Short mmCIF file of C-alpha atoms and ligand atoms in Angstrom, two decimals:
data_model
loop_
_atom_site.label_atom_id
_atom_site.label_comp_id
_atom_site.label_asym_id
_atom_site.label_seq_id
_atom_site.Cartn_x
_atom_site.Cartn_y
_atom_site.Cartn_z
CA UNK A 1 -82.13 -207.84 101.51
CA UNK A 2 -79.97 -204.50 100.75
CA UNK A 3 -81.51 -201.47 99.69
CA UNK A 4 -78.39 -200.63 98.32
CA UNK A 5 -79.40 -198.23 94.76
CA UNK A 6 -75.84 -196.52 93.93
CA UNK A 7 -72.33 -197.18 94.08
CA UNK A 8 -70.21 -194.81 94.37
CA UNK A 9 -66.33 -195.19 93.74
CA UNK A 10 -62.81 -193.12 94.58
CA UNK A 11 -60.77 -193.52 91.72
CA UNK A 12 -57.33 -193.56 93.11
CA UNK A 13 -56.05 -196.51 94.50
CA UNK A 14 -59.63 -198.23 93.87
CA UNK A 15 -60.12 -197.97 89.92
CA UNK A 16 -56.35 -197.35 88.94
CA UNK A 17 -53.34 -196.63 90.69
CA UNK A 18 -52.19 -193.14 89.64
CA UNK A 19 -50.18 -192.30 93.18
CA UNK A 20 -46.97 -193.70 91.14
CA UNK A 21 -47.35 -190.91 89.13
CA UNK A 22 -48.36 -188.22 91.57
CA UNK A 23 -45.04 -189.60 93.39
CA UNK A 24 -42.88 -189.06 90.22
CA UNK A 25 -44.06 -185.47 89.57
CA UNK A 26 -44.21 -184.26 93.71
CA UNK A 27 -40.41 -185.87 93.85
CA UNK A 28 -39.25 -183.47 90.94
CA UNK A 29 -41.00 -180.35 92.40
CA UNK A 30 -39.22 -181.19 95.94
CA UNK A 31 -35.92 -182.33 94.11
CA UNK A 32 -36.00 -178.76 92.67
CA UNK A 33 -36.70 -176.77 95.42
CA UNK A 34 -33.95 -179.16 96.59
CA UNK A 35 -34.48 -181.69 99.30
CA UNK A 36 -35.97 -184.93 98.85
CA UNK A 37 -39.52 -186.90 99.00
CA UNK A 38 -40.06 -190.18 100.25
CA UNK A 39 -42.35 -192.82 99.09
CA UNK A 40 -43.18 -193.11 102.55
CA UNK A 41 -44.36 -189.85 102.35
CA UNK A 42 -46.60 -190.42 99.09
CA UNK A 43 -48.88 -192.58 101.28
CA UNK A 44 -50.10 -189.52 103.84
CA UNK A 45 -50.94 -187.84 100.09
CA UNK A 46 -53.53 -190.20 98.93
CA UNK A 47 -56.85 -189.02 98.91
CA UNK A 48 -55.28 -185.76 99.84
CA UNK A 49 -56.42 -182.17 97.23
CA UNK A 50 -53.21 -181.18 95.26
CA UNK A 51 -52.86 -177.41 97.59
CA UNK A 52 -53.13 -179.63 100.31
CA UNK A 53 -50.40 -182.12 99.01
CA UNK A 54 -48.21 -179.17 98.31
CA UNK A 55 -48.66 -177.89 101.54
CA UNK A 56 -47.67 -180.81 103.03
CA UNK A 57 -44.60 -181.34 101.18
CA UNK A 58 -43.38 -177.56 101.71
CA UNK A 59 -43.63 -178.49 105.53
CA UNK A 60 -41.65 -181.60 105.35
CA UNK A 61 -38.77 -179.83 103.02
CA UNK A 62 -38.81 -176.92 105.82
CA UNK A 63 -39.69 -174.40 102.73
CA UNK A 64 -41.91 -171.25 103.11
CA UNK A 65 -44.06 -169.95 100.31
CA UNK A 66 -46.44 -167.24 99.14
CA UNK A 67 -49.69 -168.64 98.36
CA UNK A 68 -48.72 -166.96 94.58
CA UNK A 69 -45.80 -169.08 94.82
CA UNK A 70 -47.84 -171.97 95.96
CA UNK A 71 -50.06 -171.56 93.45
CA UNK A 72 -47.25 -171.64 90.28
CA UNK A 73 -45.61 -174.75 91.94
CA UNK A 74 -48.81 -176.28 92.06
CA UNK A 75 -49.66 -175.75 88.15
CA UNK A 76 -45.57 -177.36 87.38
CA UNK A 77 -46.51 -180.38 89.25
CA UNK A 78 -49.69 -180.89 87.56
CA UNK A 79 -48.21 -180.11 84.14
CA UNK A 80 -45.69 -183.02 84.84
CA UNK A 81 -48.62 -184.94 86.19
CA UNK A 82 -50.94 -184.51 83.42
CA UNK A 83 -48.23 -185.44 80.70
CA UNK A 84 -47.70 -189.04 82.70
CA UNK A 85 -51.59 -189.84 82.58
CA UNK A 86 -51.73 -188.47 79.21
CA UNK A 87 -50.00 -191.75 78.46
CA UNK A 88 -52.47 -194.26 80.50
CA UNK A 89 -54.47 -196.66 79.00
CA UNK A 90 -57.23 -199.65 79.73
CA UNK A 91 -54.49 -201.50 80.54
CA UNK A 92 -54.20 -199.72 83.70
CA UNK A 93 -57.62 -200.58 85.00
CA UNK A 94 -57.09 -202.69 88.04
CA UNK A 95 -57.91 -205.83 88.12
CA UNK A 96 -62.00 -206.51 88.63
CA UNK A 97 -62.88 -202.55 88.39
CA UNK A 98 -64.66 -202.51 84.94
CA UNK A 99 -66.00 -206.19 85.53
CA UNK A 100 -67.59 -204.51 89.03
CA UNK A 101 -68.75 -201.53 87.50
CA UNK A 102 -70.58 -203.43 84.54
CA UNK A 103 -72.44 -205.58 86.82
CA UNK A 104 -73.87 -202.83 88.93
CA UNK A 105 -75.50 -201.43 86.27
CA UNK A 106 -76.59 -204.37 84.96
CA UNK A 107 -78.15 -204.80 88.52
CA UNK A 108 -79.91 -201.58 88.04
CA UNK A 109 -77.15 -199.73 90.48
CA UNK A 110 -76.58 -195.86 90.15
CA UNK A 111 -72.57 -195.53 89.43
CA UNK A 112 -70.99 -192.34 90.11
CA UNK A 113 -67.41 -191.33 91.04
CA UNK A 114 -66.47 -189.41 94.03
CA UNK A 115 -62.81 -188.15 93.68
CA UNK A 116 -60.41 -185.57 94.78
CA UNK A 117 -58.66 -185.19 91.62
CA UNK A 118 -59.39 -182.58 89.57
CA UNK A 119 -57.95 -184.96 86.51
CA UNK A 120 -60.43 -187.68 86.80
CA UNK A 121 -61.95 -186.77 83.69
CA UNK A 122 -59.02 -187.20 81.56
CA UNK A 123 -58.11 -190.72 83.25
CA UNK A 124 -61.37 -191.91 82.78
CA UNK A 125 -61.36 -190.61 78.71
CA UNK A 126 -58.18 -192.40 78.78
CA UNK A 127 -58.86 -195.96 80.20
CA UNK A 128 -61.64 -195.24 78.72
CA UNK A 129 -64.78 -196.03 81.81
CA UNK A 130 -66.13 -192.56 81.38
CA UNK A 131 -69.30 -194.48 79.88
CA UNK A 132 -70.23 -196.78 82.78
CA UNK A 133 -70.63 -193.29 85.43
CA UNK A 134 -74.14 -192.31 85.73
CA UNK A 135 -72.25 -188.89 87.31
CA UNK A 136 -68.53 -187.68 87.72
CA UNK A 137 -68.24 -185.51 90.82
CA UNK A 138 -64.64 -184.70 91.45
CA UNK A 139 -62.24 -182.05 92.96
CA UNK A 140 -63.55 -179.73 90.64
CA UNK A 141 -67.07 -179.62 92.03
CA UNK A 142 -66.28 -179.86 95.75
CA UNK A 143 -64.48 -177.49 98.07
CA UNK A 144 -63.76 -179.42 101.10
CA UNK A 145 -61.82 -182.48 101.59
CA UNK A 146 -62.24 -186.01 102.89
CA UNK A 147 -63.62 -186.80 105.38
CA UNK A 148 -65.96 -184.10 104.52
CA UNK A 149 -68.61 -185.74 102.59
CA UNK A 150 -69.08 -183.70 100.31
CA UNK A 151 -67.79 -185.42 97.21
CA UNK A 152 -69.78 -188.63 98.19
CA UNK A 153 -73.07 -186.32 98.98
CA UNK A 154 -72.95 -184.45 95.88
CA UNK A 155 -72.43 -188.05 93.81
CA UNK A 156 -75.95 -189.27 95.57
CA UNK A 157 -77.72 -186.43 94.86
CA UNK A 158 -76.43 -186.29 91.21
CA UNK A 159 -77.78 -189.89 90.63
CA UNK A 160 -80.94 -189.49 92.90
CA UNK A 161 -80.47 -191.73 95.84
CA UNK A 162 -80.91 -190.86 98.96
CA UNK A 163 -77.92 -191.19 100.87
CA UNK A 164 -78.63 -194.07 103.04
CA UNK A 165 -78.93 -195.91 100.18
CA UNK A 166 -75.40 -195.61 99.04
CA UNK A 167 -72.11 -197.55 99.44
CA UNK A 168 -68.71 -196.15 99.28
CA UNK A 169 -65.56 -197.99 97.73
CA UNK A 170 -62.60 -196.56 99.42
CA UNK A 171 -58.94 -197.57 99.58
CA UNK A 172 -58.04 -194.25 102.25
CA UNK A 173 -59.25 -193.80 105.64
CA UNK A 174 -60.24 -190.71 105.14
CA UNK A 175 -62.35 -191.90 102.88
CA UNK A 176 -64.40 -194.33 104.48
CA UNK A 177 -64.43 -191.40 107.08
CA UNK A 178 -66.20 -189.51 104.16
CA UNK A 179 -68.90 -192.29 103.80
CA UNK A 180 -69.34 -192.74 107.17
CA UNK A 181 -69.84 -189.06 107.64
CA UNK A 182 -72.67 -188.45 104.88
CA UNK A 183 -74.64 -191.64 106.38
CA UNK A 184 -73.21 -194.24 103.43
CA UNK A 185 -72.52 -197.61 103.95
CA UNK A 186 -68.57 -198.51 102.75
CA UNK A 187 -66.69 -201.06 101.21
CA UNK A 188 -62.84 -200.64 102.27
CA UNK A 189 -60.59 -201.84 99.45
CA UNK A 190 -56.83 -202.80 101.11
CA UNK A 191 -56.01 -204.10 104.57
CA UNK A 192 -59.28 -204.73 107.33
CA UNK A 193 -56.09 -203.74 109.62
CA UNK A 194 -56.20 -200.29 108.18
CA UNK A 195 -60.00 -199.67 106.79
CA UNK A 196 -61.52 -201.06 110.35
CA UNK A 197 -63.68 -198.26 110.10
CA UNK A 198 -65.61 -200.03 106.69
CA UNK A 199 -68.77 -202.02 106.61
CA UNK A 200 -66.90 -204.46 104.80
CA UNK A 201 -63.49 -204.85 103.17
CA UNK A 202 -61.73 -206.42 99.91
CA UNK A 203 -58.37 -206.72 98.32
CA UNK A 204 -59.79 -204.87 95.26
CA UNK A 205 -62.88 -204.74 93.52
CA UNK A 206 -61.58 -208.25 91.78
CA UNK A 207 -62.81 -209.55 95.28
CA UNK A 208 -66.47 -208.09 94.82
CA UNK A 209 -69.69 -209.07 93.90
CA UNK A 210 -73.48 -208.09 93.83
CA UNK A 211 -74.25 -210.98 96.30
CA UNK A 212 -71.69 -209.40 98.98
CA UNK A 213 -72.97 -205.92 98.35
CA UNK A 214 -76.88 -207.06 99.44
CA UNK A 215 -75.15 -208.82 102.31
CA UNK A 216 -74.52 -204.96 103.45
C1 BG6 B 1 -56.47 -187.89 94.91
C2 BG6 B 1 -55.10 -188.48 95.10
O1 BG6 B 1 -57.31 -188.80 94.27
O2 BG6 B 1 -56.40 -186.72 94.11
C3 BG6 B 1 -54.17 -187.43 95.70
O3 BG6 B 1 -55.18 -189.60 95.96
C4 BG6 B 1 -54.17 -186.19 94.82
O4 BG6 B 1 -52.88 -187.96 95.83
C5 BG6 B 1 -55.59 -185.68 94.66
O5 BG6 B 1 -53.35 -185.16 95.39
C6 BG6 B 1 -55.69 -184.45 93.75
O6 BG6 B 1 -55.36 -184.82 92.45
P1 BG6 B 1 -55.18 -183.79 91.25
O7 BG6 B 1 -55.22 -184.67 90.02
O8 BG6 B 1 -56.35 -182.84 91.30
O9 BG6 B 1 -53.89 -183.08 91.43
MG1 MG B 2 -58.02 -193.35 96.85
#
């Protein structure tokens, strides 16, 4: 039997799918400062803090800035960001997610989210899931990246469970890095040729139930 008491989730990529968007508004910052931006490159972003993105992106274009300068380019992307997910709705929820994240709690599971974004408040207002977290710990609250675990730490002390206790759902490697790192057990959501790292892994939360959490 599991001992399993909290589940704690990464929003991107595992309850909606906001890189397309992060892609759209990186591509017109790069665009402008005028070279171009892969969707091959989008994929090294995920899971990846915004500075960090930018950085990124500034190294691949060849293009040197201030940190002020890093800081204002930073603040247009978001702005462009933030009026795309403005416009999200439940219908965005991938498939499974909210089904998932109603029977842990009906189970008597701890939910919290554990995300890099700094605007996973607003997506969860807008597809509307901000009810079913017991706690919201996001880039906001956390100054060091995955495969730090800090996000995932902070979301197990937040809902009281020690952090053996825990399971990560992850689509990025860094990620399940992140889990692995703070002693959490993790689910992998994508390819078991990418995640090998997880405990387990699923197509998407669609593919998960209670029975194969306790399996854990
Ligand atoms: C992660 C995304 O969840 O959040 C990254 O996978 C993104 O692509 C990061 O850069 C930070 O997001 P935000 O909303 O704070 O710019
Ligand atoms: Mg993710």
């Amino acid at each position: 039997m599991s001992n399993i008491k909290a589940c704690l989730f990464d929003l991107d990529g595992v309850i909606v799918d906001t890189a397309v968007y992060h892609y759209k508004a990186w591509k017109r910052l790069a665009n402008e400062l005028g070279f171009d931006f892969t969707e091959e490159d989008n994929e090294k972003l995920k899971g990846v803090s915004r500075i960090e993105s930018l950085n990124l992106i500034l190294q691949w274009g060849g293009v040197t800035k201030t940190d002020a300068e890093k800081q204002e380019l930073a603040t247009r992307k978001n702005e462009w960001y933030v009026e795309m997910i403005s416009h999200m709705t439940p219908a965005e929820i991938l498939p499974g997610a909210k089904e998932f994240l109603i029977a842990c709690r009906a189970a008597g599971l701890k939910t919290a989210l554990g995300s890099a974004s700094k605007n996973s408040t607003t997506i969860l207002n807008n597809i509307k899931i901000v009810d079913l977290f017991d706690a919201i710990i996001d880039g906001n609250h956390v100054s060091k990246s995955k495969p730090d675990p800090e996000v995932f730490l902070k979301g197990a002390e937040a809902v009281g469970v020690a952090p053996a206790d825990c399971v990560v759902f992850e689509d990025a490697i860094a990620g399940i890095q992140a889990a692995i790192n703070g002693g959490m057990k993790s689910v992998g959501i994508g390819s078991p040729d990418v995640l090998t790292q997880a405990d387990m892994v699923v197509s998407g939360l669609d593919n998960m139930t209670i029975e194969k959490l306790q399996t854990l």
